[in-house]
PDB file of C-alpha atoms and ligand atoms in Angstrom:
ATOM      1  CA  MET A   1      21.419  86.338  51.592  1.00  0.00           C
ATOM      2  CA  ASN A   2      18.142  86.542  49.959  1.00  0.00           C
ATOM      3  CA  GLN A   3      16.588  87.977  52.998  1.00  0.00           C
ATOM      4  CA  PRO A   4      16.495  91.783  51.821  1.00  0.00           C
ATOM      5  CA  GLU A   5      14.790  90.854  48.464  1.00  0.00           C
ATOM      6  CA  THR A   6      11.910  88.806  49.913  1.00  0.00           C
ATOM      7  CA  VAL A   7      11.203  91.459  52.646  1.00  0.00           C
ATOM      8  CA  HIS A   8      11.194  94.388  49.787  1.00  0.00           C
ATOM      9  CA  GLY A   9      10.064  92.350  47.168  1.00  0.00           C
ATOM     10  CA  PRO A  10       6.288  93.101  47.511  1.00  0.00           C
ATOM     11  CA  TRP A  11       6.602  96.665  48.164  1.00  0.00           C
ATOM     12  CA  VAL A  12       8.685  97.063  44.897  1.00  0.00           C
ATOM     13  CA  GLY A  13       6.008  95.142  42.990  1.00  0.00           C
ATOM     14  CA  ALA A  14       3.128  97.207  44.602  1.00  0.00           C
ATOM     15  CA  SER A  15       5.109 100.355  43.802  1.00  0.00           C
ATOM     16  CA  ALA A  16       5.347  99.320  40.243  1.00  0.00           C
ATOM     17  CA  VAL A  17       1.820  98.471  39.892  1.00  0.00           C
ATOM     18  CA  LEU A  18       0.704 101.776  41.432  1.00  0.00           C
ATOM     19  CA  LEU A  19       3.265 103.846  39.031  1.00  0.00           C
ATOM     20  CA  VAL A  20       1.632 101.946  36.059  1.00  0.00           C
ATOM     21  CA  LEU A  21      -1.765 102.577  37.092  1.00  0.00           C
ATOM     22  CA  LEU A  22      -0.911 106.437  37.659  1.00  0.00           C
ATOM     23  CA  ILE A  23       0.597 106.693  34.205  1.00  0.00           C
ATOM     24  CA  GLY A  24      -1.984 104.761  32.552  1.00  0.00           C
ATOM     25  CA  THR A  25      -4.799 107.182  33.965  1.00  0.00           C
ATOM     26  CA  GLY A  26      -2.708 110.271  32.995  1.00  0.00           C
ATOM     27  CA  MET A  27      -2.471 108.705  29.624  1.00  0.00           C
ATOM     28  CA  PHE A  28      -6.147 108.087  29.365  1.00  0.00           C
ATOM     29  CA  TYR A  29      -7.124 111.415  30.315  1.00  0.00           C
ATOM     30  CA  TYR A  30      -4.571 112.906  28.235  1.00  0.00           C
ATOM     31  CA  GLN A  31      -5.884 111.626  25.062  1.00  0.00           C
ATOM     32  CA  TYR A  32      -9.515 112.883  25.691  1.00  0.00           C
ATOM     33  CA  ILE A  33      -9.169 115.829  27.655  1.00  0.00           C
ATOM     34  CA  VAL A  34      -5.720 117.509  26.510  1.00  0.00           C
ATOM     35  CA  LEU A  35      -5.343 116.451  22.821  1.00  0.00           C
ATOM     36  CA  PRO A  36      -8.733 117.582  21.454  1.00  0.00           C
ATOM     37  CA  ALA A  37      -8.223 120.974  22.749  1.00  0.00           C
ATOM     38  CA  THR A  38      -4.763 121.361  21.264  1.00  0.00           C
ATOM     39  CA  VAL A  39      -4.230 119.016  18.636  1.00  0.00           C
ATOM     40  CA  GLY A  40      -5.873 118.637  15.008  1.00  0.00           C
ATOM     41  CA  PRO A  41      -6.267 120.912  11.945  1.00  0.00           C
ATOM     42  CA  PRO A  42      -9.052 123.470  12.050  1.00  0.00           C
ATOM     43  CA  HIS A  43     -12.062 122.836   9.661  1.00  0.00           C
ATOM     44  CA  VAL A  44     -11.453 124.285   6.263  1.00  0.00           C
ATOM     45  CA  PRO A  45     -14.481 126.137   5.209  1.00  0.00           C
ATOM     46  CA  GLN A  46     -16.430 124.308   2.333  1.00  0.00           C
ATOM     47  CA  ASN A  47     -18.861 125.589  -0.210  1.00  0.00           C
ATOM     48  CA  ILE A  48     -22.038 123.466   0.277  1.00  0.00           C
ATOM     49  CA  VAL A  49     -25.151 123.286  -1.723  1.00  0.00           C
ATOM     50  CA  ILE A  50     -28.209 121.556  -0.225  1.00  0.00           C
ATOM     51  CA  ASP A  51     -31.184 120.950  -2.080  1.00  0.00           C
ATOM     52  CA  ILE A  52     -34.447 121.122  -0.014  1.00  0.00           C
ATOM     53  CA  VAL A  53     -37.987 120.117  -0.876  1.00  0.00           C
ATOM     54  CA  ALA A  54     -40.239 121.939   1.218  1.00  0.00           C
ATOM     55  CA  ASP A  55     -43.420 119.513   1.209  1.00  0.00           C
ATOM     56  CA  GLN A  56     -46.456 119.164   3.286  1.00  0.00           C
ATOM     57  CA  TRP A  57     -45.261 118.802   5.664  1.00  0.00           C
ATOM     58  CA  SER A  58     -41.609 118.391   6.123  1.00  0.00           C
ATOM     59  CA  PHE A  59     -38.220 119.826   4.795  1.00  0.00           C
ATOM     60  CA  LEU A  60     -36.484 116.963   2.840  1.00  0.00           C
ATOM     61  CA  TRP A  61     -32.977 117.392   2.005  1.00  0.00           C
ATOM     62  CA  ASN A  62     -31.052 115.550  -0.813  1.00  0.00           C
ATOM     63  CA  GLY A  63     -34.550 114.637  -2.039  1.00  0.00           C
ATOM     64  CA  THR A  64     -35.721 111.966   0.492  1.00  0.00           C
ATOM     65  CA  VAL A  65     -34.051 112.896   4.159  1.00  0.00           C
ATOM     66  CA  ASP A  66     -36.254 114.298   6.634  1.00  0.00           C
ATOM     67  CA  ALA A  67     -34.488 117.172   8.271  1.00  0.00           C
ATOM     68  CA  ARG A  68     -36.730 116.730  11.476  1.00  0.00           C
ATOM     69  CA  SER A  69     -35.234 113.324  12.256  1.00  0.00           C
ATOM     70  CA  THR A  70     -31.709 113.534  10.663  1.00  0.00           C
ATOM     71  CA  PRO A  71     -30.249 116.872  10.992  1.00  0.00           C
ATOM     72  CA  ILE A  72     -28.515 118.758   8.255  1.00  0.00           C
ATOM     73  CA  VAL A  73     -24.738 119.006   9.445  1.00  0.00           C
ATOM     74  CA  VAL A  74     -22.324 121.761   8.569  1.00  0.00           C
ATOM     75  CA  HIS A  75     -19.327 123.776  10.160  1.00  0.00           C
ATOM     76  CA  VAL A  76     -18.779 127.182  11.289  1.00  0.00           C
ATOM     77  CA  GLY A  77     -17.419 129.225   8.372  1.00  0.00           C
ATOM     78  CA  ASP A  78     -19.005 126.826   5.632  1.00  0.00           C
ATOM     79  CA  ASN A  79     -20.510 128.807   2.842  1.00  0.00           C
ATOM     80  CA  VAL A  80     -24.002 126.939   2.780  1.00  0.00           C
ATOM     81  CA  THR A  81     -26.504 127.560  -0.056  1.00  0.00           C
ATOM     82  CA  PHE A  82     -29.955 126.080   0.249  1.00  0.00           C
ATOM     83  CA  ARG A  83     -31.967 125.632  -3.003  1.00  0.00           C
ATOM     84  CA  VAL A  84     -35.528 125.279  -1.599  1.00  0.00           C
ATOM     85  CA  LYS A  85     -38.420 124.195  -3.588  1.00  0.00           C
ATOM     86  CA  ALA A  86     -42.005 123.923  -2.408  1.00  0.00           C
ATOM     87  CA  THR A  87     -44.683 121.387  -3.117  1.00  0.00           C
ATOM     88  CA  PHE A  88     -48.278 121.188  -2.183  1.00  0.00           C
ATOM     89  CA  GLU A  89     -49.277 117.720  -2.891  1.00  0.00           C
ATOM     90  CA  LYS A  90     -51.344 116.680   0.304  1.00  0.00           C
ATOM     91  CA  ASP A  91     -53.287 120.033   0.066  1.00  0.00           C
ATOM     92  CA  PRO A  92     -53.029 122.086  -2.993  1.00  0.00           C
ATOM     93  CA  SER A  93     -55.344 125.047  -1.599  1.00  0.00           C
ATOM     94  CA  PHE A  94     -51.992 126.209  -0.355  1.00  0.00           C
ATOM     95  CA  ASN A  95     -49.184 127.434  -2.401  1.00  0.00           C
ATOM     96  CA  LEU A  96     -46.825 129.104   0.002  1.00  0.00           C
ATOM     97  CA  HIS A  97     -44.157 127.868   2.458  1.00  0.00           C
ATOM     98  CA  GLY A  98     -41.753 129.686   4.476  1.00  0.00           C
ATOM     99  CA  PHE A  99     -38.149 128.902   5.172  1.00  0.00           C
ATOM    100  CA  PHE A 100     -36.498 130.264   8.341  1.00  0.00           C
ATOM    101  CA  ILE A 101     -33.265 129.163  10.182  1.00  0.00           C
ATOM    102  CA  GLN A 102     -33.886 130.486  13.708  1.00  0.00           C
ATOM    103  CA  GLY A 103     -30.904 132.008  15.327  1.00  0.00           C
ATOM    104  CA  ILE A 104     -29.111 132.366  11.829  1.00  0.00           C
ATOM    105  CA  MET A 105     -31.516 134.128   9.352  1.00  0.00           C
ATOM    106  CA  GLU A 106     -32.702 137.507  10.056  1.00  0.00           C
ATOM    107  CA  VAL A 107     -36.018 137.209   8.392  1.00  0.00           C
ATOM    108  CA  PRO A 108     -37.956 134.174   6.981  1.00  0.00           C
ATOM    109  CA  VAL A 109     -37.854 133.700   3.117  1.00  0.00           C
ATOM    110  CA  THR A 110     -41.118 132.991   1.170  1.00  0.00           C
ATOM    111  CA  VAL A 111     -40.987 129.955  -0.919  1.00  0.00           C
ATOM    112  CA  PRO A 112     -43.968 129.901  -3.539  1.00  0.00           C
ATOM    113  CA  ALA A 113     -45.170 126.737  -5.686  1.00  0.00           C
ATOM    114  CA  ASN A 114     -42.946 126.086  -8.606  1.00  0.00           C
ATOM    115  CA  GLN A 115     -40.240 128.168  -7.772  1.00  0.00           C
ATOM    116  CA  GLU A 116     -36.599 127.502  -6.623  1.00  0.00           C
ATOM    117  CA  ILE A 117     -35.486 129.939  -3.764  1.00  0.00           C
ATOM    118  CA  THR A 118     -31.851 130.325  -3.089  1.00  0.00           C
ATOM    119  CA  ILE A 119     -30.509 131.234   0.367  1.00  0.00           C
ATOM    120  CA  THR A 120     -26.785 131.547   1.416  1.00  0.00           C
ATOM    121  CA  ILE A 121     -25.574 131.305   5.023  1.00  0.00           C
ATOM    122  CA  VAL A 122     -22.239 131.426   6.817  1.00  0.00           C
ATOM    123  CA  PRO A 123     -22.879 130.056  10.337  1.00  0.00           C
ATOM    124  CA  THR A 124     -20.613 131.838  12.865  1.00  0.00           C
ATOM    125  CA  GLN A 125     -21.274 129.692  15.913  1.00  0.00           C
ATOM    126  CA  PRO A 126     -21.755 126.196  16.627  1.00  0.00           C
ATOM    127  CA  GLY A 127     -24.921 124.787  17.809  1.00  0.00           C
ATOM    128  CA  GLU A 128     -28.499 123.099  16.976  1.00  0.00           C
ATOM    129  CA  PHE A 129     -30.700 125.448  15.024  1.00  0.00           C
ATOM    130  CA  SER A 130     -34.335 125.068  14.044  1.00  0.00           C
ATOM    131  CA  ILE A 131     -35.575 125.170  10.621  1.00  0.00           C
ATOM    132  CA  ILE A 132     -39.144 126.035  10.519  1.00  0.00           C
ATOM    133  CA  CYS A 133     -42.115 126.743   8.058  1.00  0.00           C
ATOM    134  CA  THR A 134     -43.370 130.369   8.803  1.00  0.00           C
ATOM    135  CA  ILE A 135     -46.400 130.487   6.609  1.00  0.00           C
ATOM    136  CA  PHE A 136     -49.238 128.367   7.612  1.00  0.00           C
ATOM    137  CA  CYS A 137     -49.555 125.448   4.744  1.00  0.00           C
ATOM    138  CA  GLY A 138     -52.267 123.082   6.096  1.00  0.00           C
ATOM    139  CA  THR A 139     -53.093 120.768   8.861  1.00  0.00           C
ATOM    140  CA  GLY A 140     -49.370 119.581   9.274  1.00  0.00           C
ATOM    141  CA  HIS A 141     -47.731 122.935   9.278  1.00  0.00           C
ATOM    142  CA  GLY A 142     -46.839 122.687  12.875  1.00  0.00           C
ATOM    143  CA  ASN A 143     -44.739 119.412  12.243  1.00  0.00           C
ATOM    144  CA  MET A 144     -42.791 121.186   9.339  1.00  0.00           C
ATOM    145  CA  ARG A 145     -39.697 121.477  11.294  1.00  0.00           C
ATOM    146  CA  GLY A 146     -35.989 120.378  10.957  1.00  0.00           C
ATOM    147  CA  THR A 147     -32.550 120.818  12.549  1.00  0.00           C
ATOM    148  CA  LEU A 148     -29.331 122.412  11.227  1.00  0.00           C
ATOM    149  CA  THR A 149     -26.388 121.178  13.075  1.00  0.00           C
ATOM    150  CA  VAL A 150     -23.329 123.354  12.992  1.00  0.00           C
ATOM    151  CA  LEU A 151     -19.946 121.949  14.237  1.00  0.00           C
ATOM    152  CA  PRO A 152     -17.311 124.003  15.335  1.00  0.00           C
TER     153      PRO A 152
HETATM  154 CU1  LIG B   1     -45.175 124.787   5.316  1.00  0.00          CU
END
């Protein structure tokens, strides 16, 4: 009486396990590959103001954060205003920095001592963009770099 069940039992169990594995794998990939491309609201563009101190020899944002080790992060379409101030505490024989975001700005902007320069950009494509000083400002000038990360 119970003979058919004992014969087919293992195959039914194996098929069930396979089915669960298949569905599980499908759901796993679905959440990582299919969903992000089709679901989720687009980024709403923001007005962002970022204060930057161009010192010798780094670009510090929000007062103390080195843009070289900690990128400034914005999104495509954001209206990003940089307020840049230059200081020359390590070597006062210089009095000019240059502010340039490669791949985003057309030309560098000169930032003289004791003056605040305002630059507004609207990134149009995602990526990592280098911020560099374009005017020689002392021995550490080559280290005066930073990164602007633009997210989609
Ligand atoms: Cu400089």
